[in-house]
Short mmCIF file of C-alpha atoms in Angstrom, two decimals:
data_model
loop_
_atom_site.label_atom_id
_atom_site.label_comp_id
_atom_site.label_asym_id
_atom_site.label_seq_id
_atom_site.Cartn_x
_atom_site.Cartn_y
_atom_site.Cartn_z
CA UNK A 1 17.57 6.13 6.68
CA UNK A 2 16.13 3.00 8.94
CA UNK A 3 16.17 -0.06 7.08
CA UNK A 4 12.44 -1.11 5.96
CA UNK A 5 11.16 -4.11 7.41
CA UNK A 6 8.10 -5.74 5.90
CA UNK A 7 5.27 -4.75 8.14
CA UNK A 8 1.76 -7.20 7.68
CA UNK A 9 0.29 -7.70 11.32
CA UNK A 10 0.13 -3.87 12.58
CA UNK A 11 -3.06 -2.93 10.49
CA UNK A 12 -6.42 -1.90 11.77
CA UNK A 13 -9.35 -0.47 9.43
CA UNK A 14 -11.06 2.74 10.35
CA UNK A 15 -13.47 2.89 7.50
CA UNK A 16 -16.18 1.13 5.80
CA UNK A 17 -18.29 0.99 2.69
CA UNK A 18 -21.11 2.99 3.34
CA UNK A 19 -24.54 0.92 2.57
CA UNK A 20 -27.41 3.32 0.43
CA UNK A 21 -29.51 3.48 3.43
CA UNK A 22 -26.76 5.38 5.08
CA UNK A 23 -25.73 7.33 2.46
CA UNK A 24 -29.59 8.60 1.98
CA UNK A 25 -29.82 9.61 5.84
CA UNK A 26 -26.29 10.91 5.83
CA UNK A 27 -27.85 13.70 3.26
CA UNK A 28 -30.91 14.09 4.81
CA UNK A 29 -33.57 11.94 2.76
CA UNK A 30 -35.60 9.45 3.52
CA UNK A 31 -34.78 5.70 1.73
CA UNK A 32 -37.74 6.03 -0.82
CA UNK A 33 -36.66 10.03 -1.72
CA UNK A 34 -34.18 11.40 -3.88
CA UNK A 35 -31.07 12.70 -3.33
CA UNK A 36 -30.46 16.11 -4.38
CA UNK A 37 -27.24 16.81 -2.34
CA UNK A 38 -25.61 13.98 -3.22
CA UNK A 39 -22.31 14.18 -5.67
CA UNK A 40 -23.99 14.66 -9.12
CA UNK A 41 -22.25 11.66 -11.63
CA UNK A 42 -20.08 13.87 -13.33
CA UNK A 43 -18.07 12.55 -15.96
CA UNK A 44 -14.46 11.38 -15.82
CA UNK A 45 -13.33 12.11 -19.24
CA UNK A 46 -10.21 10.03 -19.79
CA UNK A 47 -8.72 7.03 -17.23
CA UNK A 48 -5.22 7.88 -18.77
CA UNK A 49 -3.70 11.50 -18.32
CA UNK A 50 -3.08 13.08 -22.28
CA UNK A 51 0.55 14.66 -20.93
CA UNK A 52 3.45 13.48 -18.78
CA UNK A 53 6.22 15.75 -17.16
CA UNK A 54 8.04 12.40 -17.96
CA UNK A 55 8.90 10.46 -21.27
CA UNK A 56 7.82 7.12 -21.57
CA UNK A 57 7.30 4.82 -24.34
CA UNK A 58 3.49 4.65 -25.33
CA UNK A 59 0.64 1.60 -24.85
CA UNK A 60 -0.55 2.40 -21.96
CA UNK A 61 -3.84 1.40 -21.94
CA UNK A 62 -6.87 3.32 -22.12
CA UNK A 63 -10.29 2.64 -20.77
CA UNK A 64 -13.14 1.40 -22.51
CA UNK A 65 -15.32 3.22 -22.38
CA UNK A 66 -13.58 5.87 -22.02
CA UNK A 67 -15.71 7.85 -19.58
CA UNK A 68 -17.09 6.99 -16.32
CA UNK A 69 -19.53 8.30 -14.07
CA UNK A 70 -17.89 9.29 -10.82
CA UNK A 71 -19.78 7.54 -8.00
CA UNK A 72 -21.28 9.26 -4.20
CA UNK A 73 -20.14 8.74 -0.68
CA UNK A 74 -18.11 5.29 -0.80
CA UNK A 75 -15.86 5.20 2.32
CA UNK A 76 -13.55 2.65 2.41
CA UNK A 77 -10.92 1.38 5.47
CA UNK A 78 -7.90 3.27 6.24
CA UNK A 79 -4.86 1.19 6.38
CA UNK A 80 -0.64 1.32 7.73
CA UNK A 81 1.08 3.22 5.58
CA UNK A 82 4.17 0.26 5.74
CA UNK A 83 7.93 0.84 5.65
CA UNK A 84 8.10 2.24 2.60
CA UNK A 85 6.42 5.89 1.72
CA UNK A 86 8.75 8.26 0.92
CA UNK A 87 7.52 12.31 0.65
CA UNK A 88 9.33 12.71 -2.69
CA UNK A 89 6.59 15.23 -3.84
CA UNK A 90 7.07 14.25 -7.73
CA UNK A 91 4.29 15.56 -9.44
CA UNK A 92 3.56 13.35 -12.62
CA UNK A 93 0.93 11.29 -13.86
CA UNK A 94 3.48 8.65 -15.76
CA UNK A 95 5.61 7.33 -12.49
CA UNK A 96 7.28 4.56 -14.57
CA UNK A 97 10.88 6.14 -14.87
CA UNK A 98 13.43 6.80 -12.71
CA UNK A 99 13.55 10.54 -12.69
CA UNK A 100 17.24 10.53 -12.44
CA UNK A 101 18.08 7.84 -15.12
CA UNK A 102 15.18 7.85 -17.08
CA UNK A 103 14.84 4.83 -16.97
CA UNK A 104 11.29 3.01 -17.18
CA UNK A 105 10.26 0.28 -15.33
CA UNK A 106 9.52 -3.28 -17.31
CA UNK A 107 5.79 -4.67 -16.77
CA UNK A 108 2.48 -4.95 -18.11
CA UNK A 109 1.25 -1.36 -18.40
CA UNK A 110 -1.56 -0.38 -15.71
CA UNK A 111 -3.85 2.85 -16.08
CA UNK A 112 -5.09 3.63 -12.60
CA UNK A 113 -8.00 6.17 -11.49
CA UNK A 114 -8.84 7.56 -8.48
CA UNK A 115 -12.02 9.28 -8.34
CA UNK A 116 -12.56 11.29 -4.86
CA UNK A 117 -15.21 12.48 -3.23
CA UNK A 118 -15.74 14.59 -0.36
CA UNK A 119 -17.80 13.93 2.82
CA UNK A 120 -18.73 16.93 4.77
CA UNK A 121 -21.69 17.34 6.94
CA UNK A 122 -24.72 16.44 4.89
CA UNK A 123 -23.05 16.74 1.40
CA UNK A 124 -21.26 14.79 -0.33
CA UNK A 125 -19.10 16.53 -3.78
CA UNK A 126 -16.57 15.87 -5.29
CA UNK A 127 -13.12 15.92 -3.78
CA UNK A 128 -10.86 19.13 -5.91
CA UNK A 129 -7.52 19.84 -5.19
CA UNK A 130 -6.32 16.71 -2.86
CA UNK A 131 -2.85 15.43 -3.53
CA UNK A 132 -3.05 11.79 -4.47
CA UNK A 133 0.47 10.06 -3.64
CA UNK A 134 0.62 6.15 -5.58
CA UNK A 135 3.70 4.13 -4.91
CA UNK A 136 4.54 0.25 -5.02
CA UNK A 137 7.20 -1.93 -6.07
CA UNK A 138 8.17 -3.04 -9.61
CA UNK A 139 7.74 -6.26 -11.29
CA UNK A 140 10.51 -8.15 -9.31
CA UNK A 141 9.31 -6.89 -5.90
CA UNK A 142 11.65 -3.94 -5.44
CA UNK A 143 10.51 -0.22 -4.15
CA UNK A 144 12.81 2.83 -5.02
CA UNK A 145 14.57 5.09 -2.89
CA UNK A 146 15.11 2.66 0.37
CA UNK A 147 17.06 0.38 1.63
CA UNK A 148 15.52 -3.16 2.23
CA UNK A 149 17.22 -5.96 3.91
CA UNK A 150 16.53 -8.49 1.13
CA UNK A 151 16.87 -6.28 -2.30
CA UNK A 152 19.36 -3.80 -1.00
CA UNK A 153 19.73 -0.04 -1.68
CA UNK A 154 17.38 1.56 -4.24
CA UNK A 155 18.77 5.17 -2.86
CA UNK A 156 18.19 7.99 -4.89
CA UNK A 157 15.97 5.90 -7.73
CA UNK A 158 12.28 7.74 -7.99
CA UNK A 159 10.39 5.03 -9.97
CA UNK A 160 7.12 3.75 -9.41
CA UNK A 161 6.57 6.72 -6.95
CA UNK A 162 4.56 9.87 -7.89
CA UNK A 163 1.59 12.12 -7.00
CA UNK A 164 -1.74 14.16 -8.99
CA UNK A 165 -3.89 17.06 -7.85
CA UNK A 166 -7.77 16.05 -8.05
CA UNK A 167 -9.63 18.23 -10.52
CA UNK A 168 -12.82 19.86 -10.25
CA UNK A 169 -14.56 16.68 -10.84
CA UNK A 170 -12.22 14.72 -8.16
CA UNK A 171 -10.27 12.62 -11.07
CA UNK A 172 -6.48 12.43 -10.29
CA UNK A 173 -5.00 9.70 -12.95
CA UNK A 174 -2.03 7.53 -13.28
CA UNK A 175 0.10 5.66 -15.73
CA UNK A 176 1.95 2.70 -14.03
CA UNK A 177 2.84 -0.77 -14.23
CA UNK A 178 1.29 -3.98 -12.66
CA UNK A 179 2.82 -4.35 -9.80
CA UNK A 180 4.95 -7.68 -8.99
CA UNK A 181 5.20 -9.55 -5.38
CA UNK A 182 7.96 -9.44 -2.62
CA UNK A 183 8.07 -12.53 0.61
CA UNK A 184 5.23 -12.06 2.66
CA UNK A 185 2.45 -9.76 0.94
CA UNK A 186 -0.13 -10.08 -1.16
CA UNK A 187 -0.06 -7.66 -4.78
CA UNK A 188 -0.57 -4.10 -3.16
CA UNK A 189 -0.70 -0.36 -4.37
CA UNK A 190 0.27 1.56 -1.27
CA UNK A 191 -2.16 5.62 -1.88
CA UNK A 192 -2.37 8.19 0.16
CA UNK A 193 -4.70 11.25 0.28
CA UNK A 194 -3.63 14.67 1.52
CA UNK A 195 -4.03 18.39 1.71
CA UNK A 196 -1.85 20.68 3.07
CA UNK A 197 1.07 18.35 3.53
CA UNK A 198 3.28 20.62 5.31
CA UNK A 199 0.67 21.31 8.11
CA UNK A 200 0.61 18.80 10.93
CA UNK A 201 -3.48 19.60 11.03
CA UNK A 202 -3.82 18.75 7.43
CA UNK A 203 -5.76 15.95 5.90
CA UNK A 204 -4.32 12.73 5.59
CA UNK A 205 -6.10 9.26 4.41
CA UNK A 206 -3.23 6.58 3.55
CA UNK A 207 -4.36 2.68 2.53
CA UNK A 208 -3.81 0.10 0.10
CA UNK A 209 -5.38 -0.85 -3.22
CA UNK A 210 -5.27 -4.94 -3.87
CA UNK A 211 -6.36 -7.44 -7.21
CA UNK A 212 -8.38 -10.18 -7.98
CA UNK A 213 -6.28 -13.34 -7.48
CA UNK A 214 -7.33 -14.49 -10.87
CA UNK A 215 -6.20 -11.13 -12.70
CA UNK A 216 -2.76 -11.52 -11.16
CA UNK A 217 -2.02 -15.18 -12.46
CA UNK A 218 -2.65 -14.12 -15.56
CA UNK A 219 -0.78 -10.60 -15.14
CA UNK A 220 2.08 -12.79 -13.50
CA UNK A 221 2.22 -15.37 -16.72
CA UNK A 222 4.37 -12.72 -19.02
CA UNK A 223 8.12 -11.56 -18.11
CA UNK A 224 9.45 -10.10 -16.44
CA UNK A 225 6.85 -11.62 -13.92
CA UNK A 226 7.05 -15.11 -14.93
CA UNK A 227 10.82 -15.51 -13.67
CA UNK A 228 9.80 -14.73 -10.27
CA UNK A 229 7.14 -17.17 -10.13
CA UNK A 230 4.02 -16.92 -8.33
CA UNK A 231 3.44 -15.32 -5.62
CA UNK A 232 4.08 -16.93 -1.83
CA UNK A 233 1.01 -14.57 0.01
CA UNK A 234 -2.20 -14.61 -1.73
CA UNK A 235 -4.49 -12.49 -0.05
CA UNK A 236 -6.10 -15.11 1.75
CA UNK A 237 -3.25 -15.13 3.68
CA UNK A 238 -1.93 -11.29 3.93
CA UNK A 239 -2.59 -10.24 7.55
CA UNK A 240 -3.20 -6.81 6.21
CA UNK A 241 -5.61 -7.21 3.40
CA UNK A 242 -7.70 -9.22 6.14
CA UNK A 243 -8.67 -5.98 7.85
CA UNK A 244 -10.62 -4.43 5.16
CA UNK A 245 -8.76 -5.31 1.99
CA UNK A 246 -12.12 -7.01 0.41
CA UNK A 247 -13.31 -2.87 0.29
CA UNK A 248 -10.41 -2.01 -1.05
CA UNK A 249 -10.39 -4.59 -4.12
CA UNK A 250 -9.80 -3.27 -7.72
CA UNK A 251 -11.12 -4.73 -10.87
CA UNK A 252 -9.06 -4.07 -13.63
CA UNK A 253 -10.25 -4.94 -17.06
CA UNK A 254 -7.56 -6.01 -19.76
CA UNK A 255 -7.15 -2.65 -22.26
CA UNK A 256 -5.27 -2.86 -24.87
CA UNK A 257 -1.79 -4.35 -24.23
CA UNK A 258 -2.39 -3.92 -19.94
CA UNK A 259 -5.15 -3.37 -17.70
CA UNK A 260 -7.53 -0.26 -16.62
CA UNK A 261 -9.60 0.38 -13.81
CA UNK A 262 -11.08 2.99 -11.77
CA UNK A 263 -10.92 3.51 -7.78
CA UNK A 264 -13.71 5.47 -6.07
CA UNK A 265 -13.37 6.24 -2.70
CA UNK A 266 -15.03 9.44 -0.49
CA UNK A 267 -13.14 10.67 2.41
CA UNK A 268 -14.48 12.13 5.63
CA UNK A 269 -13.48 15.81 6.01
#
């Protein structure tokens, strides 16, 4: 395996928010008409999947409230995959443990939603059956399963790495943790968007998910944050967010004992 390097300069967007005037002539309506084609709000029941092919301790929190309507046509930039994706094709919603210890990864508890829809001609629905990949470091910085210069070999670990099938509504769902900081980026959720993996034609939409500055002091007050100490890239200064990470901003609300939020995005297919 090559040894990751931290990549932050080699980014270049290749999507946008789309504004409603757009939207309305994308599906064939006039600014003062109603959309009819458009993706009907259907209702994402839960943020947090009820079942987990993995054991974990409990608290994660849950969304209030705890459905949300799932929103039409936002497009949002693509971004560089970095140094560290790796395929491993784990399908849970819970990617806290290590598969191969068990072992769960310390942090504030984050429930993450995607909700996906689907951009095709002069429709836009929602987005079934697209494999969802979520991975980012832990609390202290660190990815699994790669060897980095500065934290060593993670080799064989699995945690903080997993993937979820959309449903019929486009909801794929994730339990997690925040995530913590490493020398030279910003707080980041590396996702990626796929079907048919194994085809070289398939679909493919990879980018990166990024927090309010003012969510992640607070987040970063409690251990094991804390003994890091604050982060050395806000995103004012992460060459990467600047290309399009403003579109690409969550908003998590505290929930319970963590934080919740929802990410819509629609994909061109």
């Amino acid at each position: 395996m090559t040894s990751p390097q931290i990549i932050d300069d080699d980014d270049r967007p290749v999507g946008r928010v789309m504004t409603r005037r757009e939207v309305l002539s994308l599906l064939g309506v006039g600014a003062a008409g109603v959309v009819v084609v458009a993706c009907a709000p259907s209702v994402l029941p839960s943020l947090i999947p009820s079942t987990s092919p993995t054991t974990a301790p409990t608290g994660i929190p849950s969304a209030t409230p705890t459905s949300v309507a799932i929103p039409s046509c936002v497009v949002r930039p693509e971004q560089t995959e970095g140094p560290y994706f790796v395929d491993e094709r784990l399908n849970r919603a819970d990617i806290r443990a290590d598969t191969s210890s068990g072992t769960v990864e310390q942090g504030t508890p984050f429930a993450l939603a995607f909700a996906v829809s689907k951009i095709s001609g002069n429709s836009c629905t929602p987005f079934a059956d697209a494999l969802v990949d979520v991975w980012h470091c832990n609390a202290l910085g660190v990815y699994s399963d790669v060897v980095d210069p500065g934290a060593g070999s993670t080799v064989g670990t699995t945690f903080l790495r997993g993937y979820q099938m959309t449903d019929a509504n486009g909801n794929a769902a994730f339990s997690t943790i925040y995530p913590g900081w490493y020398s030279g980026r910003t707080v980041h959720i590396h996702f990626k968007i796929r079907v048919d993996p194994d085809s070289q034609t398939g679909l493919e939409f990879t980018s990166q998910l990024y927090f309010d500055e003012a969510v992640t002091a607070e987040a970063f007050t409690v251990e094991p944050y804390a003994s890091k100490g604050p982060q050395d890239t806000p995103n004012s200064r992460d060459g990467i967010y600047q290309n399009g990470g403003s579109q690409l901003l969550l908003a998590p609300a505290r929930s319970n004992d963590g934080y919740a939020t929802t990410f819509e995005i629609g994909v061109v297919v």
